mmCIF file of N, CA and C and ligand atoms in Angstrom:
data_model
loop_
_atom_site.group_PDB
_atom_site.id
_atom_site.type_symbol
_atom_site.label_atom_id
_atom_site.label_comp_id
_atom_site.label_asym_id
_atom_site.label_seq_id
_atom_site.Cartn_x
_atom_site.Cartn_y
_atom_site.Cartn_z
ATOM 1 N N MET A 27 174.130 205.541 108.188
ATOM 2 C CA MET A 27 174.984 205.483 107.007
ATOM 3 C C MET A 27 174.151 205.078 105.787
ATOM 4 N N THR A 28 174.610 205.538 104.627
ATOM 5 C CA THR A 28 173.970 205.160 103.364
ATOM 6 C C THR A 28 175.027 205.177 102.268
ATOM 7 N N TYR A 29 174.699 204.614 101.149
ATOM 8 C CA TYR A 29 175.532 204.797 99.962
ATOM 9 C C TYR A 29 174.927 205.937 99.150
ATOM 10 N N VAL A 30 175.780 206.638 98.390
ATOM 11 C CA VAL A 30 175.309 207.758 97.584
ATOM 12 C C VAL A 30 175.869 207.649 96.172
ATOM 13 N N VAL A 31 175.103 208.179 95.215
ATOM 14 C CA VAL A 31 175.590 208.272 93.840
ATOM 15 C C VAL A 31 176.265 209.627 93.683
ATOM 16 N N ILE A 32 177.444 209.627 93.061
ATOM 17 C CA ILE A 32 178.219 210.866 92.945
ATOM 18 C C ILE A 32 178.369 211.293 91.483
ATOM 19 N N GLU A 33 179.173 212.318 91.292
ATOM 20 C CA GLU A 33 179.239 213.053 90.018
ATOM 21 C C GLU A 33 179.432 212.191 88.775
ATOM 22 N N ASN A 34 180.233 211.141 88.867
ATOM 23 C CA ASN A 34 180.550 210.452 87.611
ATOM 24 C C ASN A 34 179.383 209.677 87.013
ATOM 25 N N CYS A 35 178.291 209.588 87.716
ATOM 26 C CA CYS A 35 177.095 208.974 87.103
ATOM 27 C C CYS A 35 176.498 209.892 86.028
ATOM 28 N N ILE A 36 176.697 211.198 86.169
ATOM 29 C CA ILE A 36 176.052 212.162 85.268
ATOM 30 C C ILE A 36 176.462 211.909 83.820
ATOM 31 N N LYS A 37 175.479 211.798 82.973
ATOM 32 C CA LYS A 37 175.627 211.542 81.539
ATOM 33 C C LYS A 37 176.188 210.153 81.223
ATOM 34 N N CYS A 38 176.289 209.279 82.216
ATOM 35 C CA CYS A 38 176.682 207.886 81.975
ATOM 36 C C CYS A 38 175.457 207.000 82.204
ATOM 37 N N LYS A 39 174.991 207.016 83.453
ATOM 38 C CA LYS A 39 173.768 206.288 83.805
ATOM 39 C C LYS A 39 173.757 204.870 83.235
ATOM 40 N N TYR A 40 174.795 204.123 83.593
ATOM 41 C CA TYR A 40 174.907 202.745 83.087
ATOM 42 C C TYR A 40 173.785 201.837 83.592
ATOM 43 N N MET A 41 173.303 202.113 84.787
ATOM 44 C CA MET A 41 172.145 201.405 85.360
ATOM 45 C C MET A 41 172.409 199.975 85.827
ATOM 46 N N ASP A 42 173.675 199.548 85.880
ATOM 47 C CA ASP A 42 173.951 198.206 86.411
ATOM 48 C C ASP A 42 173.552 198.098 87.876
ATOM 49 N N CYS A 43 173.510 199.218 88.558
ATOM 50 C CA CYS A 43 173.260 199.232 89.996
ATOM 51 C C CYS A 43 171.824 198.860 90.360
ATOM 52 N N VAL A 44 170.862 199.235 89.528
ATOM 53 C CA VAL A 44 169.470 199.144 89.971
ATOM 54 C C VAL A 44 168.990 197.708 90.189
ATOM 55 N N GLU A 45 169.554 196.793 89.406
ATOM 56 C CA GLU A 45 169.028 195.425 89.482
ATOM 57 C C GLU A 45 169.534 194.659 90.694
ATOM 58 N N VAL A 46 170.607 195.104 91.305
ATOM 59 C CA VAL A 46 171.147 194.357 92.446
ATOM 60 C C VAL A 46 170.634 194.861 93.788
ATOM 61 N N CYS A 47 169.985 196.013 93.804
ATOM 62 C CA CYS A 47 169.571 196.587 95.091
ATOM 63 C C CYS A 47 168.398 195.797 95.683
ATOM 64 N N PRO A 48 168.580 195.238 96.881
ATOM 65 C CA PRO A 48 167.524 194.407 97.464
ATOM 66 C C PRO A 48 166.313 195.195 97.946
ATOM 67 N N VAL A 49 166.450 196.505 98.092
ATOM 68 C CA VAL A 49 165.314 197.295 98.583
ATOM 69 C C VAL A 49 164.832 198.332 97.552
ATOM 70 N N ASP A 50 165.318 198.230 96.316
ATOM 71 C CA ASP A 50 164.836 199.084 95.214
ATOM 72 C C ASP A 50 164.843 200.564 95.567
ATOM 73 N N CYS A 51 165.997 201.044 96.010
ATOM 74 C CA CYS A 51 166.014 202.442 96.462
ATOM 75 C C CYS A 51 166.736 203.394 95.516
ATOM 76 N N PHE A 52 166.804 203.012 94.211
ATOM 77 C CA PHE A 52 167.357 203.943 93.216
ATOM 78 C C PHE A 52 166.225 204.743 92.576
ATOM 79 N N TYR A 53 166.532 206.028 92.310
ATOM 80 C CA TYR A 53 165.562 206.943 91.696
ATOM 81 C C TYR A 53 166.227 207.592 90.490
ATOM 82 N N GLU A 54 165.413 207.839 89.457
ATOM 83 C CA GLU A 54 165.997 208.197 88.167
ATOM 84 C C GLU A 54 165.747 209.642 87.746
ATOM 85 N N GLY A 55 166.847 210.345 87.486
ATOM 86 C CA GLY A 55 166.775 211.657 86.854
ATOM 87 C C GLY A 55 167.035 211.532 85.370
ATOM 88 N N GLU A 56 166.967 212.667 84.697
ATOM 89 C CA GLU A 56 167.163 212.663 83.253
ATOM 90 C C GLU A 56 168.523 212.082 82.861
ATOM 91 N N ASN A 57 169.583 212.436 83.600
ATOM 92 C CA ASN A 57 170.899 211.918 83.202
ATOM 93 C C ASN A 57 171.743 211.351 84.334
ATOM 94 N N MET A 58 171.103 211.051 85.471
ATOM 95 C CA MET A 58 171.816 210.316 86.529
ATOM 96 C C MET A 58 170.799 209.630 87.441
ATOM 97 N N LEU A 59 171.289 208.746 88.283
ATOM 98 C CA LEU A 59 170.434 208.127 89.310
ATOM 99 C C LEU A 59 170.881 208.624 90.678
ATOM 100 N N VAL A 60 170.002 208.475 91.661
ATOM 101 C CA VAL A 60 170.372 208.718 93.059
ATOM 102 C C VAL A 60 169.834 207.568 93.908
ATOM 103 N N ILE A 61 170.371 207.491 95.120
ATOM 104 C CA ILE A 61 169.926 206.515 96.118
ATOM 105 C C ILE A 61 169.143 207.262 97.193
ATOM 106 N N HIS A 62 168.004 206.731 97.602
ATOM 107 C CA HIS A 62 167.270 207.357 98.716
ATOM 108 C C HIS A 62 167.960 206.984 100.032
ATOM 109 N N PRO A 63 168.551 207.964 100.704
ATOM 110 C CA PRO A 63 169.325 207.663 101.912
ATOM 111 C C PRO A 63 168.503 207.033 103.034
ATOM 112 N N ASP A 64 167.212 207.306 103.077
ATOM 113 C CA ASP A 64 166.384 206.738 104.147
ATOM 114 C C ASP A 64 165.944 205.310 103.839
ATOM 115 N N GLU A 65 166.123 204.880 102.607
ATOM 116 C CA GLU A 65 165.703 203.521 102.219
ATOM 117 C C GLU A 65 166.879 202.559 102.085
ATOM 118 N N CYS A 66 168.047 203.088 101.793
ATOM 119 C CA CYS A 66 169.247 202.251 101.615
ATOM 120 C C CYS A 66 169.572 201.535 102.921
ATOM 121 N N ILE A 67 169.839 200.218 102.825
ATOM 122 C CA ILE A 67 170.154 199.435 104.030
ATOM 123 C C ILE A 67 171.658 199.183 104.164
ATOM 124 N N ASP A 68 172.436 199.920 103.391
ATOM 125 C CA ASP A 68 173.899 199.889 103.514
ATOM 126 C C ASP A 68 174.503 198.516 103.230
ATOM 127 N N CYS A 69 173.888 197.771 102.334
ATOM 128 C CA CYS A 69 174.411 196.425 102.075
ATOM 129 C C CYS A 69 175.686 196.463 101.247
ATOM 130 N N GLY A 70 175.844 197.509 100.433
ATOM 131 C CA GLY A 70 177.076 197.678 99.665
ATOM 132 C C GLY A 70 177.166 196.898 98.370
ATOM 133 N N VAL A 71 176.158 196.136 98.006
ATOM 134 C CA VAL A 71 176.297 195.296 96.803
ATOM 135 C C VAL A 71 176.313 196.114 95.518
ATOM 136 N N CYS A 72 175.748 197.306 95.519
ATOM 137 C CA CYS A 72 175.732 198.116 94.297
ATOM 138 C C CYS A 72 177.087 198.742 93.988
ATOM 139 N N GLU A 73 177.885 199.008 94.991
ATOM 140 C CA GLU A 73 179.127 199.766 94.773
ATOM 141 C C GLU A 73 180.031 199.128 93.720
ATOM 142 N N PRO A 74 180.338 197.826 93.822
ATOM 143 C CA PRO A 74 181.235 197.244 92.805
ATOM 144 C C PRO A 74 180.570 197.019 91.452
ATOM 145 N N GLU A 75 179.249 197.132 91.379
ATOM 146 C CA GLU A 75 178.549 196.916 90.109
ATOM 147 C C GLU A 75 178.644 198.126 89.187
ATOM 148 N N CYS A 76 178.945 199.293 89.716
ATOM 149 C CA CYS A 76 178.937 200.518 88.907
ATOM 150 C C CYS A 76 180.203 200.629 88.061
ATOM 151 N N PRO A 77 180.076 200.583 86.724
ATOM 152 C CA PRO A 77 181.260 200.668 85.859
ATOM 153 C C PRO A 77 181.956 202.024 85.960
ATOM 154 N N ALA A 78 181.211 203.035 86.411
ATOM 155 C CA ALA A 78 181.770 204.380 86.481
ATOM 156 C C ALA A 78 182.316 204.715 87.872
ATOM 157 N N GLU A 79 182.296 203.736 88.778
ATOM 158 C CA GLU A 79 182.728 203.960 90.167
ATOM 159 C C GLU A 79 182.061 205.204 90.758
ATOM 160 N N ALA A 80 180.766 205.301 90.535
ATOM 161 C CA ALA A 80 180.013 206.487 90.957
ATOM 162 C C ALA A 80 179.156 206.225 92.183
ATOM 163 N N ILE A 81 179.378 205.117 92.876
ATOM 164 C CA ILE A 81 178.641 204.848 94.113
ATOM 165 C C ILE A 81 179.646 204.723 95.251
ATOM 166 N N LYS A 82 179.422 205.511 96.303
ATOM 167 C CA LYS A 82 180.356 205.533 97.438
ATOM 168 C C LYS A 82 179.584 205.504 98.750
ATOM 169 N N PRO A 83 180.185 204.951 99.815
ATOM 170 C CA PRO A 83 179.559 205.069 101.140
ATOM 171 C C PRO A 83 179.690 206.496 101.640
ATOM 172 N N ASP A 84 178.677 206.989 102.328
ATOM 173 C CA ASP A 84 178.724 208.392 102.762
ATOM 174 C C ASP A 84 179.701 208.608 103.910
ATOM 175 N N THR A 85 180.359 207.544 104.337
ATOM 176 C CA THR A 85 181.397 207.686 105.356
ATOM 177 C C THR A 85 182.686 208.235 104.746
ATOM 178 N N GLU A 86 182.787 208.221 103.413
ATOM 179 C CA GLU A 86 183.961 208.836 102.786
ATOM 180 C C GLU A 86 183.899 210.343 102.959
ATOM 181 N N ARG A 87 185.053 210.967 103.085
ATOM 182 C CA ARG A 87 185.106 212.412 103.318
ATOM 183 C C ARG A 87 184.637 213.189 102.097
ATOM 184 N N GLY A 88 184.001 214.314 102.349
ATOM 185 C CA GLY A 88 183.690 215.251 101.275
ATOM 186 C C GLY A 88 182.453 214.937 100.468
ATOM 187 N N LEU A 89 181.628 214.029 100.942
ATOM 188 C CA LEU A 89 180.447 213.658 100.156
ATOM 189 C C LEU A 89 179.157 214.312 100.663
ATOM 190 N N GLU A 90 179.255 215.297 101.543
ATOM 191 C CA GLU A 90 178.050 215.912 102.119
ATOM 192 C C GLU A 90 177.131 216.484 101.040
ATOM 193 N N LYS A 91 177.717 217.152 100.073
ATOM 194 C CA LYS A 91 176.920 217.739 98.980
ATOM 195 C C LYS A 91 176.152 216.651 98.228
ATOM 196 N N TRP A 92 176.799 215.519 98.027
ATOM 197 C CA TRP A 92 176.161 214.440 97.258
ATOM 198 C C TRP A 92 175.091 213.738 98.073
ATOM 199 N N LEU A 93 175.318 213.625 99.371
ATOM 200 C CA LEU A 93 174.294 213.042 100.237
ATOM 201 C C LEU A 93 173.027 213.896 100.190
ATOM 202 N N GLN A 94 173.184 215.209 100.261
ATOM 203 C CA GLN A 94 172.020 216.099 100.218
ATOM 204 C C GLN A 94 171.326 216.027 98.864
ATOM 205 N N LEU A 95 172.111 215.958 97.797
ATOM 206 C CA LEU A 95 171.520 215.883 96.453
ATOM 207 C C LEU A 95 170.768 214.558 96.276
ATOM 208 N N ASN A 96 171.344 213.451 96.777
ATOM 209 C CA ASN A 96 170.644 212.169 96.672
ATOM 210 C C ASN A 96 169.311 212.232 97.406
ATOM 211 N N LEU A 97 169.305 212.839 98.596
ATOM 212 C CA LEU A 97 168.070 212.945 99.370
ATOM 213 C C LEU A 97 167.042 213.820 98.648
ATOM 214 N N ASP A 98 167.469 214.984 98.207
ATOM 215 C CA ASP A 98 166.543 215.918 97.564
ATOM 216 C C ASP A 98 165.946 215.330 96.292
ATOM 217 N N MET A 99 166.775 214.735 95.461
ATOM 218 C CA MET A 99 166.289 214.237 94.173
ATOM 219 C C MET A 99 165.465 212.950 94.337
ATOM 220 N N ALA A 100 165.833 212.121 95.311
ATOM 221 C CA ALA A 100 165.062 210.879 95.517
ATOM 222 C C ALA A 100 163.619 211.189 95.894
ATOM 223 N N ARG A 101 163.401 212.353 96.480
ATOM 224 C CA ARG A 101 162.042 212.736 96.877
ATOM 225 C C ARG A 101 161.200 213.182 95.690
ATOM 226 N N SER A 102 161.839 213.527 94.569
ATOM 227 C CA SER A 102 161.045 214.019 93.444
ATOM 228 C C SER A 102 161.185 213.177 92.175
ATOM 229 N N TRP A 103 162.202 212.342 92.074
ATOM 230 C CA TRP A 103 162.372 211.521 90.872
ATOM 231 C C TRP A 103 161.672 210.165 91.038
ATOM 232 N N PRO A 104 161.305 209.501 89.915
ATOM 233 C CA PRO A 104 160.625 208.212 90.001
ATOM 234 C C PRO A 104 161.573 207.052 90.343
ATOM 235 N N ASN A 105 161.021 206.060 90.971
ATOM 236 C CA ASN A 105 161.765 204.857 91.330
ATOM 237 C C ASN A 105 162.144 204.079 90.070
ATOM 238 N N VAL A 106 163.317 203.442 90.110
ATOM 239 C CA VAL A 106 163.733 202.632 88.962
ATOM 240 C C VAL A 106 164.368 201.344 89.467
ATOM 241 N N THR A 107 163.906 200.220 88.905
ATOM 242 C CA THR A 107 164.403 198.914 89.364
ATOM 243 C C THR A 107 164.844 198.029 88.203
ATOM 244 N N VAL A 108 164.540 198.458 86.974
ATOM 245 C CA VAL A 108 164.863 197.629 85.802
ATOM 246 C C VAL A 108 165.922 198.336 84.967
ATOM 247 N N LYS A 109 166.996 197.605 84.660
ATOM 248 C CA LYS A 109 168.103 198.176 83.887
ATOM 249 C C LYS A 109 167.695 198.428 82.438
ATOM 250 N N ARG A 110 168.010 199.622 81.943
ATOM 251 C CA ARG A 110 167.887 199.897 80.508
ATOM 252 C C ARG A 110 169.284 200.210 79.971
ATOM 253 N N ASP A 111 169.368 200.538 78.668
ATOM 254 C CA ASP A 111 170.667 200.849 78.084
ATOM 255 C C ASP A 111 171.264 202.093 78.726
ATOM 256 N N ALA A 112 172.586 202.128 78.782
ATOM 257 C CA ALA A 112 173.272 203.331 79.248
ATOM 258 C C ALA A 112 173.009 204.454 78.258
ATOM 259 N N LEU A 113 173.275 205.698 78.683
ATOM 260 C CA LEU A 113 173.135 206.812 77.752
ATOM 261 C C LEU A 113 174.150 206.637 76.614
ATOM 262 N N PRO A 114 173.793 207.049 75.395
ATOM 263 C CA PRO A 114 174.676 206.822 74.253
ATOM 264 C C PRO A 114 176.055 207.457 74.425
ATOM 265 N N GLU A 115 176.107 208.558 75.189
ATOM 266 C CA GLU A 115 177.378 209.247 75.354
ATOM 267 C C GLU A 115 178.147 208.760 76.586
ATOM 268 N N ALA A 116 177.695 207.666 77.194
ATOM 269 C CA ALA A 116 178.256 207.220 78.475
ATOM 270 C C ALA A 116 179.774 207.065 78.435
ATOM 271 N N LYS A 117 180.283 206.372 77.457
ATOM 272 C CA LYS A 117 181.741 206.121 77.405
ATOM 273 C C LYS A 117 182.516 207.430 77.288
ATOM 274 N N ALA A 118 182.041 208.332 76.447
ATOM 275 C CA ALA A 118 182.746 209.589 76.209
ATOM 276 C C ALA A 118 182.785 210.457 77.469
ATOM 277 N N PHE A 119 181.765 210.334 78.321
ATOM 278 C CA PHE A 119 181.691 211.198 79.498
ATOM 279 C C PHE A 119 182.203 210.529 80.771
ATOM 280 N N ASP A 120 182.493 209.244 80.703
ATOM 281 C CA ASP A 120 182.961 208.533 81.885
ATOM 282 C C ASP A 120 184.296 209.130 82.348
ATOM 283 N N GLY A 121 184.325 209.647 83.565
ATOM 284 C CA GLY A 121 185.563 210.174 84.132
ATOM 285 C C GLY A 121 185.816 211.643 83.853
ATOM 286 N N LYS A 122 184.980 212.285 83.067
ATOM 287 C CA LYS A 122 185.196 213.720 82.783
ATOM 288 C C LYS A 122 184.981 214.549 84.037
ATOM 289 N N PRO A 123 185.851 215.499 84.321
ATOM 290 C CA PRO A 123 185.652 216.367 85.483
ATOM 291 C C PRO A 123 184.598 217.438 85.199
ATOM 292 N N GLY A 124 184.037 217.982 86.274
ATOM 293 C CA GLY A 124 183.137 219.133 86.137
ATOM 294 C C GLY A 124 181.784 218.816 85.556
ATOM 295 N N LYS A 125 181.366 217.571 85.647
ATOM 296 C CA LYS A 125 180.083 217.209 85.025
ATOM 297 C C LYS A 125 178.887 217.820 85.751
ATOM 298 N N PHE A 126 179.008 217.995 87.069
ATOM 299 C CA PHE A 126 177.852 218.555 87.786
ATOM 300 C C PHE A 126 177.545 219.964 87.289
ATOM 301 N N ASP A 127 178.538 220.827 87.285
ATOM 302 C CA ASP A 127 178.306 222.217 86.876
ATOM 303 C C ASP A 127 177.871 222.312 85.421
ATOM 304 N N ALA A 128 178.396 221.458 84.593
ATOM 305 C CA ALA A 128 178.109 221.577 83.159
ATOM 306 C C ALA A 128 176.828 220.867 82.737
ATOM 307 N N TYR A 129 176.498 219.771 83.412
ATOM 308 C CA TYR A 129 175.452 218.912 82.841
ATOM 309 C C TYR A 129 174.357 218.443 83.783
ATOM 310 N N PHE A 130 174.482 218.670 85.097
ATOM 311 C CA PHE A 130 173.461 218.121 85.986
ATOM 312 C C PHE A 130 172.069 218.624 85.589
ATOM 313 N N SER A 131 171.117 217.707 85.551
ATOM 314 C CA SER A 131 169.736 218.070 85.253
ATOM 315 C C SER A 131 168.845 217.626 86.399
ATOM 316 N N ALA A 132 167.991 218.529 86.864
ATOM 317 C CA ALA A 132 167.047 218.179 87.930
ATOM 318 C C ALA A 132 165.760 217.587 87.370
ATOM 319 N N GLU A 133 165.691 217.480 86.060
ATOM 320 C CA GLU A 133 164.498 216.891 85.440
ATOM 321 C C GLU A 133 164.401 215.413 85.787
ATOM 322 N N PRO A 134 163.197 214.894 85.982
ATOM 323 C CA PRO A 134 163.051 213.466 86.298
ATOM 324 C C PRO A 134 163.321 212.588 85.085
ATOM 325 N N GLY A 135 163.731 211.352 85.367
ATOM 326 C CA GLY A 135 163.841 210.354 84.306
ATOM 327 C C GLY A 135 162.516 209.645 84.122
ATOM 328 N N LYS A 136 162.546 208.543 83.382
ATOM 329 C CA LYS A 136 161.301 207.821 83.054
ATOM 330 C C LYS A 136 160.830 206.916 84.179
ATOM 331 N N GLY A 137 161.786 206.393 84.964
ATOM 332 C CA GLY A 137 161.408 205.391 85.948
ATOM 333 C C GLY A 137 160.994 204.102 85.254
ATOM 334 N N ASP A 138 160.497 203.140 86.034
ATOM 335 C CA ASP A 138 160.112 201.836 85.447
ATOM 336 C C ASP A 138 158.865 201.967 84.596
HETATM 337 S S1 SF4 B 222 175.780 201.923 87.678
HETATM 338 FE FE1 SF4 B 222 176.830 203.784 88.309
HETATM 339 S S2 SF4 B 222 176.854 205.116 86.511
HETATM 340 FE FE2 SF4 B 222 175.302 203.538 86.292
HETATM 341 S S3 SF4 B 222 173.403 204.434 86.978
HETATM 342 FE FE3 SF4 B 222 174.261 203.267 88.643
HETATM 343 S S4 SF4 B 222 175.464 204.800 89.735
HETATM 344 FE FE4 SF4 B 222 175.071 205.668 87.755
HETATM 345 S S1 SF4 B 223 173.967 199.819 99.370
HETATM 346 FE FE1 SF4 B 223 172.451 198.162 99.074
HETATM 347 S S2 SF4 B 223 170.521 199.040 99.735
HETATM 348 FE FE2 SF4 B 223 171.920 200.737 99.421
HETATM 349 S S3 SF4 B 223 171.556 201.401 97.320
HETATM 350 FE FE3 SF4 B 223 173.246 199.928 97.253
HETATM 351 S S4 SF4 B 223 172.290 197.959 96.857
HETATM 352 FE FE4 SF4 B 223 170.660 199.363 97.528
#
């Protein structure tokens, strides 16, 4: 089991999650973060920290696509452990449907 970052992180990237992870398993894309499924120890402390409710356990139904995306992107994006400011448009995009199709970027973020 692992936790995964899902669609509502896209274009929000609040980053509250990265500082609480005891094993530093968040990786940064241009407009979202992912969790490395092989590094996550399933502690669950990040889930309630996310203002966008974008972190879920992979035991929830229907998250297979997100589990695969977290794995694929964690292998190519840089590690991130220090919180920076959320994206300027975070509030406006929080909760918007269809963010993956419209806005997902496979480009890497800055990392630490
Ligand atoms: S706190 Fe939530 S919205 Fe922010 S980067 Fe982490 S998963 Fe994404
Ligand atoms: S569940 Fe724990 S180990 Fe996994 S990403 Fe969240 S804080 Fe890190």
